[in-house]
Coordinates of C-alpha atoms in Angstrom, one line a residue:
M1 CA -8.1 -10.6 -3.8
K2 CA -8.5 -11.7 -7.4
L3 CA -5.7 -12.5 -9.7
A4 CA -4.2 -11.4 -13.0
T5 CA -0.9 -11.6 -14.7
A6 CA 1.4 -9.8 -17.1
Y7 CA 0.7 -11.4 -20.7
Y8 CA 2.5 -10.5 -24.0
P9 CA 0.3 -11.8 -26.9
D10 CA 2.7 -9.5 -29.1
Y11 CA 5.3 -11.6 -28.3
H12 CA 4.2 -15.1 -28.4
P13 CA 2.5 -16.9 -31.6
R14 CA -1.2 -17.0 -31.8
S15 CA -1.4 -20.8 -32.1
E16 CA -0.2 -20.6 -28.3
W17 CA -2.7 -18.3 -27.1
A18 CA -5.4 -20.7 -26.2
R19 CA -3.0 -23.0 -24.4
D20 CA -1.8 -20.3 -22.4
Y21 CA -5.4 -18.6 -21.4
R22 CA -6.3 -22.2 -20.3
L23 CA -3.7 -22.6 -18.1
M24 CA -4.2 -19.1 -16.6
R25 CA -7.7 -20.0 -15.9
E26 CA -6.9 -23.5 -14.3
A27 CA -4.3 -21.6 -12.1
G28 CA -7.0 -19.3 -10.9
I29 CA -6.1 -16.4 -12.8
E30 CA -9.1 -14.2 -14.1
C31 CA -7.4 -11.2 -16.0
I32 CA -4.4 -10.3 -18.1
R33 CA -2.4 -7.0 -18.3
I34 CA -1.4 -6.4 -21.7
A35 CA 0.3 -4.0 -24.2
E36 CA 2.1 -1.7 -22.1
F37 CA 5.4 -1.7 -24.5
A38 CA 3.4 -2.4 -27.8
W39 CA 3.6 1.0 -29.3
A40 CA 5.5 0.0 -32.5
K41 CA 3.3 -3.0 -32.8
M42 CA 0.1 -0.9 -32.6
E43 CA 1.2 2.1 -34.8
P44 CA 4.3 0.6 -37.1
E45 CA 4.1 3.7 -39.2
D46 CA 3.1 7.3 -38.4
G47 CA -0.8 7.3 -38.3
V48 CA -1.0 3.7 -39.6
Y49 CA -2.5 1.4 -36.9
D50 CA -2.7 -2.1 -36.6
W51 CA -5.2 -3.2 -34.2
G52 CA -5.9 -7.0 -35.5
W53 CA -3.6 -8.6 -33.1
L54 CA -4.9 -7.1 -30.0
D55 CA -8.6 -7.1 -31.0
D56 CA -8.0 -11.0 -31.7
S57 CA -5.8 -11.2 -28.2
I58 CA -8.5 -9.5 -26.1
R59 CA -11.4 -11.8 -27.9
E60 CA -9.3 -15.0 -27.5
A61 CA -9.1 -14.1 -23.7
E62 CA -12.6 -13.1 -23.3
A63 CA -13.9 -16.5 -24.7
H64 CA -11.7 -18.2 -22.0
G65 CA -13.3 -16.4 -19.1
L66 CA -10.4 -13.8 -18.8
S67 CA -10.8 -10.0 -18.2
V68 CA -8.2 -7.3 -19.6
M69 CA -6.2 -4.6 -18.1
L70 CA -4.9 -2.6 -21.1
C71 CA -1.9 -0.5 -20.6
T72 CA -1.1 2.5 -22.8
P73 CA 2.4 2.1 -24.4
T74 CA 4.0 5.6 -24.2
A75 CA 7.1 4.2 -22.1
T76 CA 8.5 2.8 -25.6
P77 CA 8.1 5.3 -28.4
P78 CA 8.6 3.7 -31.8
I79 CA 12.0 4.4 -34.0
W80 CA 10.1 6.2 -36.6
L81 CA 9.2 8.9 -33.9
T82 CA 12.6 9.2 -32.0
E83 CA 14.2 9.4 -35.4
R84 CA 12.1 12.2 -36.7
Y85 CA 12.0 14.3 -33.7
P86 CA 15.3 13.6 -31.8
D87 CA 14.2 16.3 -29.1
I88 CA 12.1 13.5 -27.6
L89 CA 15.3 11.5 -26.4
P90 CA 16.5 12.8 -23.1
V91 CA 20.0 13.5 -22.2
G92 CA 21.8 11.7 -19.2
R93 CA 23.8 13.5 -16.4
S94 CA 26.9 13.3 -18.4
G95 CA 25.6 15.1 -21.2
R96 CA 25.2 12.4 -23.5
T97 CA 21.7 11.7 -25.4
I98 CA 20.1 8.5 -24.5
A99 CA 19.9 6.5 -27.6
H100 CA 16.6 4.5 -29.0
G101 CA 16.4 0.9 -28.0
A102 CA 15.5 0.8 -24.2
R103 CA 12.4 2.0 -22.6
Q104 CA 11.4 5.5 -21.3
Q105 CA 13.7 6.9 -23.9
R106 CA 11.4 10.1 -23.7
C107 CA 11.6 13.5 -22.6
Y108 CA 8.3 14.7 -21.1
S109 CA 8.9 18.5 -22.0
S110 CA 8.9 17.4 -25.8
D111 CA 6.0 18.8 -27.3
H112 CA 6.4 15.9 -30.3
Y113 CA 6.5 13.4 -27.5
K114 CA 3.5 14.6 -25.7
K115 CA 1.5 15.4 -29.1
Y116 CA 2.1 11.7 -30.4
S117 CA 1.8 10.0 -26.8
L118 CA -1.7 11.4 -26.6
R119 CA -2.8 10.5 -30.0
I120 CA -2.1 7.1 -29.5
V121 CA -3.9 7.0 -26.2
E122 CA -6.9 8.6 -27.8
E123 CA -6.7 6.0 -30.4
M124 CA -6.9 3.3 -28.1
G125 CA -9.6 4.8 -25.8
K126 CA -11.8 5.3 -29.1
R127 CA -11.3 1.7 -29.7
Y128 CA -11.4 -0.3 -26.6
G129 CA -13.0 2.3 -24.3
G130 CA -16.5 0.8 -24.0
D131 CA -15.0 -2.9 -24.6
P132 CA -16.9 -4.9 -22.1
A133 CA -13.5 -7.4 -21.7
V134 CA -11.5 -4.2 -20.6
I135 CA -12.1 -4.0 -17.1
G136 CA -9.3 -1.3 -16.2
W137 CA -6.4 0.9 -17.6
Q138 CA -3.0 1.1 -16.6
I139 CA -1.3 4.3 -17.9
D140 CA 2.6 4.1 -19.2
N141 CA 4.7 1.9 -17.3
E142 CA 6.9 2.9 -14.0
F143 CA 7.0 6.5 -14.2
G144 CA 10.5 7.6 -13.6
G145 CA 12.0 3.9 -13.5
E146 CA 14.6 4.5 -15.8
T147 CA 14.7 7.8 -17.2
K148 CA 14.5 10.1 -13.6
Y149 CA 16.0 13.3 -14.8
D150 CA 16.7 14.8 -18.3
Y151 CA 19.6 17.3 -18.6
G152 CA 18.7 18.0 -22.2
D153 CA 18.1 21.4 -23.8
T154 CA 14.2 20.7 -24.1
S155 CA 14.0 19.9 -20.6
R156 CA 16.2 23.1 -19.7
K157 CA 13.6 25.4 -21.5
G158 CA 10.9 23.4 -19.7
F159 CA 12.3 23.9 -16.4
Q160 CA 13.0 27.9 -17.1
A161 CA 9.4 28.2 -18.0
Y162 CA 8.4 26.0 -14.8
L163 CA 10.5 28.7 -12.5
E164 CA 8.9 31.7 -14.4
A165 CA 5.5 30.4 -13.8
E166 CA 6.4 29.7 -10.1
F167 CA 8.2 33.1 -9.2
G168 CA 6.8 35.4 -11.6
E169 CA 9.7 37.9 -11.5
I170 CA 13.4 36.8 -11.6
G171 CA 14.1 39.2 -8.5
A172 CA 11.7 37.0 -6.6
L173 CA 14.0 33.9 -7.2
N174 CA 16.8 35.8 -6.7
E175 CA 15.8 36.7 -3.2
R176 CA 14.4 33.5 -2.0
W177 CA 17.2 31.3 -3.3
G178 CA 19.8 34.0 -2.0
T179 CA 21.5 34.1 -5.3
A180 CA 23.8 37.1 -4.3
F181 CA 25.9 34.0 -2.4
W182 CA 28.8 33.2 -5.2
S183 CA 27.6 35.9 -7.4
Q184 CA 24.8 33.7 -8.9
T185 CA 22.2 36.6 -9.4
Y186 CA 20.1 36.0 -12.6
Q187 CA 18.8 38.6 -14.7
R188 CA 16.3 36.2 -16.7
F189 CA 14.8 33.2 -16.6
D190 CA 16.4 31.9 -19.6
Q191 CA 19.9 31.9 -17.5
I192 CA 19.3 29.4 -15.1
P193 CA 20.9 26.4 -15.9
L194 CA 20.0 22.6 -15.1
P195 CA 21.9 21.4 -11.9
A196 CA 24.0 18.9 -14.0
P197 CA 27.3 17.7 -12.3
I198 CA 30.0 20.4 -12.1
D199 CA 33.2 18.6 -13.5
C200 CA 36.2 20.5 -11.8
D201 CA 39.2 19.8 -9.8
V202 CA 37.9 21.1 -6.4
M203 CA 34.6 19.9 -4.8
M204 CA 31.7 22.2 -6.5
W205 CA 28.1 21.5 -6.6
P206 CA 25.0 23.2 -7.8
H207 CA 22.7 25.8 -5.9
P208 CA 20.6 23.6 -3.4
S209 CA 17.5 25.6 -3.7
L210 CA 18.3 25.1 -7.9
E211 CA 18.5 21.4 -7.2
L212 CA 15.5 20.9 -5.2
A213 CA 13.4 22.9 -7.9
F214 CA 14.7 20.6 -10.5
R215 CA 13.4 17.8 -8.8
R216 CA 10.2 19.2 -8.2
F217 CA 9.9 20.1 -12.0
S218 CA 11.1 16.5 -12.8
S219 CA 8.3 15.2 -11.1
K220 CA 5.7 17.4 -12.1
V221 CA 6.3 16.8 -15.9
M222 CA 5.8 13.1 -15.2
T223 CA 2.8 13.7 -13.0
D224 CA 1.3 16.2 -15.4
F225 CA 2.0 13.7 -18.5
H226 CA 0.2 11.0 -16.4
R227 CA -2.9 13.5 -16.0
S228 CA -3.2 14.4 -19.3
Q229 CA -3.7 10.7 -20.6
M230 CA -6.0 10.0 -18.0
E231 CA -8.1 13.1 -19.1
T232 CA -7.8 11.6 -22.6
L233 CA -9.1 8.2 -21.6
R234 CA -12.0 9.3 -19.3
K235 CA -13.7 10.6 -22.5
Y236 CA -14.1 7.0 -23.8
T237 CA -14.1 4.8 -20.9
S238 CA -15.6 4.3 -17.1
A239 CA -13.8 1.8 -16.3
P240 CA -11.0 2.3 -13.3
I241 CA -7.6 3.9 -14.5
T242 CA -4.2 3.7 -12.6
T243 CA -0.5 3.6 -13.2
N244 CA 2.3 1.2 -11.8
A245 CA 4.3 3.3 -9.3
F246 CA 7.7 1.8 -8.5
M247 CA 9.3 0.9 -5.4
F248 CA 11.1 3.6 -3.7
N249 CA 14.6 1.8 -3.1
W250 CA 14.8 2.3 -7.2
G251 CA 14.2 6.0 -6.6
D252 CA 11.8 8.1 -5.0
N253 CA 11.8 10.6 -7.5
V254 CA 7.9 11.0 -8.5
D255 CA 5.8 12.4 -6.1
W256 CA 2.9 10.0 -5.3
S257 CA 0.5 12.2 -4.0
K258 CA 0.4 14.0 -7.2
L259 CA 0.9 11.1 -9.1
F260 CA -2.5 9.2 -8.0
D261 CA -4.2 12.7 -7.5
G262 CA -7.3 11.9 -9.3
T263 CA -6.9 8.1 -10.2
D264 CA -9.6 5.6 -9.3
V265 CA -7.1 3.3 -7.6
V266 CA -3.4 3.1 -6.7
G267 CA -1.3 0.7 -8.6
I268 CA 2.3 -0.4 -7.7
D269 CA 4.9 -3.0 -8.9
I270 CA 6.7 -4.7 -6.2
Y271 CA 9.8 -6.8 -6.4
S272 CA 10.9 -8.2 -2.8
S273 CA 10.7 -11.1 -0.6
D274 CA 11.2 -9.1 2.6
E275 CA 8.1 -9.1 4.6
E276 CA 8.2 -5.6 6.2
E277 CA 9.0 -4.0 2.8
I278 CA 6.1 -5.8 1.2
A279 CA 3.8 -4.4 3.9
F280 CA 5.3 -1.0 4.0
Y281 CA 4.3 -0.6 0.1
A282 CA 0.8 -2.2 1.2
D283 CA 0.2 0.3 3.7
A284 CA 1.4 3.2 1.6
C285 CA -0.8 2.1 -1.3
R286 CA -3.6 1.7 0.6
S287 CA -3.2 4.7 2.9
L288 CA -2.9 7.1 -0.2
L289 CA -6.5 7.0 -1.5
D290 CA -8.0 5.1 1.6
R291 CA -9.2 2.2 -0.6
P292 CA -8.0 -1.2 -1.7
F293 CA -5.6 -0.7 -4.0
W294 CA -3.7 -2.8 -7.3
V295 CA -0.8 -4.7 -7.6
M296 CA 0.1 -4.5 -11.2
E297 CA 3.4 -6.6 -11.2
Y298 CA 4.6 -8.9 -8.4
G299 CA 7.5 -11.1 -9.0
T300 CA 6.9 -15.0 -9.1
G301 CA 10.4 -16.4 -8.0
S302 CA 10.1 -16.1 -4.3
A303 CA 9.7 -19.5 -2.5
A304 CA 7.4 -17.6 0.2
L305 CA 4.9 -16.6 -2.7
P306 CA 1.7 -17.9 -1.1
A307 CA 2.4 -16.2 2.0
E308 CA 3.4 -12.8 0.3
M309 CA -0.2 -13.0 -1.3
D310 CA -2.1 -13.9 1.8
L311 CA 0.1 -10.5 3.3
M312 CA -0.9 -8.3 0.5
R313 CA -4.7 -9.6 0.6
A314 CA -4.9 -8.6 4.2
R315 CA -3.3 -5.2 3.7
G316 CA -5.9 -4.4 1.2
C317 CA -4.8 -5.7 -2.3
E318 CA -7.8 -6.0 -4.6
W319 CA -6.1 -7.0 -7.8
F320 CA -2.8 -8.9 -7.7
S321 CA -1.2 -9.3 -11.1
L322 CA 1.9 -11.6 -11.2
F323 CA 4.8 -10.7 -13.4
K324 CA 4.8 -12.7 -15.7
F325 CA 3.3 -15.4 -17.5
R326 CA 5.8 -16.5 -19.4
V327 CA 9.6 -16.4 -19.9
F328 CA 11.1 -13.9 -22.5
P329 CA 13.2 -15.8 -24.9
W330 CA 14.9 -12.5 -26.3
G331 CA 15.4 -8.7 -25.2
Q332 CA 17.0 -7.2 -22.0
E333 CA 14.4 -9.2 -19.6
Q334 CA 15.4 -12.7 -21.1
E335 CA 17.8 -13.2 -18.1
R336 CA 14.7 -13.0 -15.7
A337 CA 13.6 -16.4 -16.2
Q338 CA 12.8 -16.5 -12.5
G339 CA 10.2 -14.4 -12.6
A340 CA 7.6 -16.4 -14.5
L341 CA 4.9 -19.0 -14.2
L342 CA 5.6 -20.7 -17.4
A343 CA 9.2 -21.8 -18.6
V344 CA 10.3 -20.4 -22.2
T345 CA 9.2 -23.9 -23.3
G346 CA 5.4 -23.1 -22.0
D347 CA 5.7 -25.8 -19.3
P348 CA 4.5 -24.8 -15.9
R349 CA 7.3 -23.7 -13.4
P350 CA 6.9 -23.9 -9.7
G351 CA 5.5 -20.6 -8.9
Y352 CA 2.6 -21.7 -11.4
E353 CA 1.8 -24.4 -9.1
A354 CA 2.2 -22.3 -6.0
V355 CA -0.5 -19.9 -7.4
K356 CA -2.8 -22.5 -8.4
R357 CA -2.9 -24.1 -4.7
W358 CA -3.1 -20.6 -3.5
A359 CA -6.3 -19.9 -5.5
G360 CA -7.4 -23.2 -4.7
N361 CA -7.7 -22.7 -1.1
R362 CA -8.7 -18.9 -0.8
D363 CA -12.0 -17.4 0.5
F364 CA -13.8 -15.8 -2.7
S365 CA -15.1 -12.9 -0.9
P366 CA -15.6 -10.0 -3.3
H367 CA -14.4 -7.7 -0.4
P368 CA -10.5 -7.9 0.7
Q369 CA -10.2 -8.5 4.0
Q370 CA -8.5 -5.3 6.1
A371 CA -5.9 -5.5 8.6
V372 CA -6.9 -3.7 11.6
S373 CA -5.6 -0.1 12.2
S374 CA -3.0 0.2 14.8
G375 CA -3.7 3.9 15.2
V376 CA -0.1 4.9 14.3
G377 CA 0.8 6.6 11.1
V378 CA 4.3 7.4 9.4
Y379 CA 4.6 10.6 7.4
Y380 CA 6.5 10.5 4.2
D381 CA 7.6 13.7 2.4
F382 CA 9.0 13.6 -1.2
E383 CA 10.5 16.7 -0.8
C384 CA 12.3 16.1 2.3
A385 CA 13.9 13.0 0.8
W386 CA 14.9 15.0 -2.5
A387 CA 16.4 17.5 -0.1
Y388 CA 18.3 15.1 1.9
Q389 CA 19.5 13.2 -1.3
I390 CA 21.0 16.5 -2.8
S391 CA 22.8 17.7 0.1
K392 CA 26.4 17.4 0.2
A393 CA 27.6 18.3 3.6
D394 CA 24.8 16.2 5.4
P395 CA 23.5 13.4 3.2
V396 CA 20.9 10.9 4.5
D397 CA 19.3 7.9 3.0
Y398 CA 15.6 9.1 3.6
F399 CA 13.5 6.0 2.2
S400 CA 16.0 3.7 4.0
Y401 CA 15.5 5.5 7.5
V402 CA 11.7 5.9 7.1
H403 CA 11.1 2.4 6.0
R404 CA 13.6 0.1 7.7
T405 CA 13.9 1.8 11.0
V406 CA 10.6 4.0 11.8
Y407 CA 8.1 2.0 9.8
S408 CA 9.7 -1.5 10.6
S409 CA 9.4 -0.4 14.3
A410 CA 5.6 -0.1 14.2
Y411 CA 5.2 -3.0 11.8
D412 CA 3.1 -6.0 12.9
R413 CA 1.5 -8.6 10.5
E414 CA -1.9 -8.3 12.0
S415 CA -2.3 -4.7 12.1
A416 CA -2.0 -1.8 9.6
V417 CA 0.3 1.2 9.7
K418 CA -0.8 4.2 8.0
V419 CA 1.8 6.1 5.6
A420 CA 0.6 9.5 5.2
F421 CA 1.6 11.7 2.3
E422 CA -0.2 14.9 2.9
P423 CA -1.3 17.3 6.0
G424 CA -4.8 16.3 5.8
A425 CA -3.9 12.3 6.0
I426 CA -2.9 12.7 9.9
A427 CA -6.5 13.3 11.2
G428 CA -7.6 10.4 13.3
L429 CA -4.1 8.7 14.3
R430 CA -3.3 8.0 17.8
T431 CA 0.5 8.5 17.1
L432 CA 2.3 10.0 14.2
L433 CA 5.9 9.4 13.8
L434 CA 7.3 12.2 11.8
P435 CA 11.0 11.4 10.7
L436 CA 13.3 13.6 8.8
Q437 CA 10.9 16.4 8.1
L438 CA 13.6 19.0 7.4
L439 CA 11.4 21.2 5.2
H440 CA 8.8 23.4 6.7
D441 CA 5.4 23.6 5.5
D442 CA 2.6 25.9 6.8
V443 CA -0.4 23.8 6.3
L444 CA 1.5 20.7 7.6
E445 CA 2.7 22.6 10.8
Q446 CA -1.0 23.7 11.6
A447 CA -2.2 20.2 10.9
L448 CA 0.4 19.1 13.5
I449 CA -0.5 21.6 16.2
E450 CA -4.1 20.6 15.9
F451 CA -3.3 16.9 15.9
V452 CA -1.7 17.3 19.2
K453 CA -3.9 19.7 20.8
T454 CA -6.7 17.2 20.1
G455 CA -5.1 14.5 21.9
G456 CA -2.4 12.9 19.3
H457 CA 1.3 12.3 20.3
L458 CA 3.6 13.7 17.7
I459 CA 7.2 12.1 17.8
A460 CA 9.5 14.1 15.3
T461 CA 13.2 13.9 14.7
S462 CA 15.5 16.7 15.9
D463 CA 15.8 18.2 12.2
L464 CA 12.3 19.1 12.1
F465 CA 11.4 22.3 10.1
R466 CA 14.8 23.3 9.9
R467 CA 14.7 24.8 6.3
N468 CA 12.0 26.2 4.3
R469 CA 10.4 25.0 0.9
D470 CA 13.1 26.6 -1.0
N471 CA 15.6 24.6 0.8
V472 CA 16.9 27.6 2.6
Y473 CA 17.3 27.8 6.6
L474 CA 14.7 29.1 8.2
S475 CA 15.7 32.6 10.0
R476 CA 12.6 32.6 12.5
V477 CA 11.2 30.0 15.1
P478 CA 8.5 27.9 13.8
V479 CA 5.1 28.5 15.3
I480 CA 4.8 24.7 16.6
F481 CA 8.0 25.1 18.5
R482 CA 6.8 28.0 20.3
E483 CA 3.2 27.0 20.8
V484 CA 3.6 23.4 21.6
L485 CA 7.4 23.1 23.0
G486 CA 7.3 26.4 24.5
W487 CA 10.7 27.4 22.8
T488 CA 11.4 31.1 21.8
D489 CA 14.8 31.3 20.7
S490 CA 16.8 29.2 18.1
R491 CA 17.8 26.2 19.6
F492 CA 15.6 24.6 17.4
I493 CA 18.7 24.9 14.7
D494 CA 21.9 26.2 16.8
D495 CA 21.5 23.6 19.6
V496 CA 21.0 20.3 17.2
P497 CA 24.4 19.2 16.9
E498 CA 25.0 19.4 20.8
L499 CA 21.8 17.8 21.5
E500 CA 22.6 14.8 19.2
S501 CA 25.5 14.0 21.0
S502 CA 23.5 13.1 23.8
P503 CA 23.2 9.7 24.7
H504 CA 19.5 10.1 25.6
P505 CA 17.1 9.6 22.7
V506 CA 14.4 11.8 23.7
L507 CA 15.6 15.5 23.3
A508 CA 12.5 17.3 24.3
E509 CA 9.2 16.6 25.5
R510 CA 5.9 18.4 26.4
A511 CA 2.1 18.1 26.9
C512 CA -0.1 20.5 25.0
G513 CA -3.8 20.4 25.2
Q514 CA -4.9 16.8 25.2
G515 CA -1.9 15.5 23.6
R516 CA 2.0 15.7 23.5
M517 CA 5.0 16.4 21.1
T518 CA 8.3 14.4 21.5
I519 CA 11.4 15.4 19.8
V520 CA 14.1 12.5 19.7
R521 CA 17.5 12.1 18.0
R522 CA 17.8 12.1 14.2
D523 CA 19.7 8.7 14.1
L524 CA 17.6 7.1 16.7
D525 CA 17.3 3.3 15.8
K526 CA 14.7 0.8 15.2
E527 CA 14.5 -0.5 18.7
G528 CA 14.4 3.4 20.5
W529 CA 11.3 4.0 17.9
A530 CA 9.7 0.6 19.3
A531 CA 10.1 1.5 22.6
L532 CA 8.6 4.9 22.5
R533 CA 5.6 3.4 20.8
K534 CA 5.1 0.6 23.1
A535 CA 5.2 3.3 25.8
D536 CA 3.0 5.2 24.1
V537 CA 0.4 2.4 24.0
K538 CA 0.7 1.5 27.8
A539 CA 0.1 5.2 28.5

């Protein structure tokens, strides 16, 4: 595992660059990650570019034996752009426009935002795409981290166009969503609202199919934007391209399987000192593309930092970028002094010495050490997470349950757990843990049937496939219940409340082909999942 660090030459005097770069090399750091918030510095006026500072910082880094991960700065559009085109600014759930001066103050549906974003990316690609010091690219910063959903007029029009492309005819949407209920039937796509909160004296909420569709759309505009930047950069560089996904406990509102589709490597920012949480993200990142991953930001304030670095290396991290090298003396992150290797004065802090000791003791093998596969997989479905988040009668903290209960029950420091995000990823597993898979999917269902019949053990919670992908209850018995469990009636929906009142953790189990399927209570605790897995190993 090689070390990098986030550095901001645009924030620090040039006279200090050489000292900082020297200290990096002395600590075993080999690369700097720069420029993700520097749009106004790169393009201070419309079409006027200032590359001198960036050229000089890259050349100075290169002279000190450091390579560069270069970031596109599109998370922070400059004031001249948002002032000229107000449609770029997003609108919050309350209906208030988000003002300039934070970050991610952008509407992904704005043609103006997309046009100017791709222009700055193109200019960066032309200038640095062939630079030998630039060994990788990060696109944007933490998609969906701050601006998760945009409720403005530009977004509404984009959502309506998305629905028209998905359904074709308004009658198809009305039929699939059941809009006859409460007389919600639409005549045209441009009548469909955004699912903003309904301010009313009684408890009211938007249509659940509308809410789920809006979450799909909101994820899609981000992943499409990411893809457009990748396509632009690939015209000029052969260096690996990634982005820095963020932790789910800050919101799992961007579908990773689509975000990293077509990227060269998975990148993530991790801020945690919880061993199992760190391992979960490492396993998820490695599983997604089935190759080593990069950590683009990792907090440096933990007393257990060397042990956490060992854990990440063992689970497949190739580049490990520490956030950050120096304390910010200004701005919204000036309070995060604990997350830096150097103090505001430029003097080394405890984290610096810890990193230096770790680098001095590591094995410099070019290939990261891989943890041994346990043969156990945990399935993560973003749309099921969204469906449970928007449920008013039965809300469930999907991420917390999947991570802290199900994944944690299978966690072992010496072995890796596969986190599957798509049906094709479950092949080759011995045991698949499938919690909270509320939404039915034909492709997943067939993959699960094949998995069981060819020798796998499927353990699913009792809410399996209750609804279709429109967030509407199924009116037929899913094939997997008939073929694998032998159910031909509606107990898969009707009897669930009664079944879940049972004190027994296992509600149904049946062998099929060479494998078997087990249905467990939806609220099965960590110990219950662990007991099932241990029994499975002994069997």
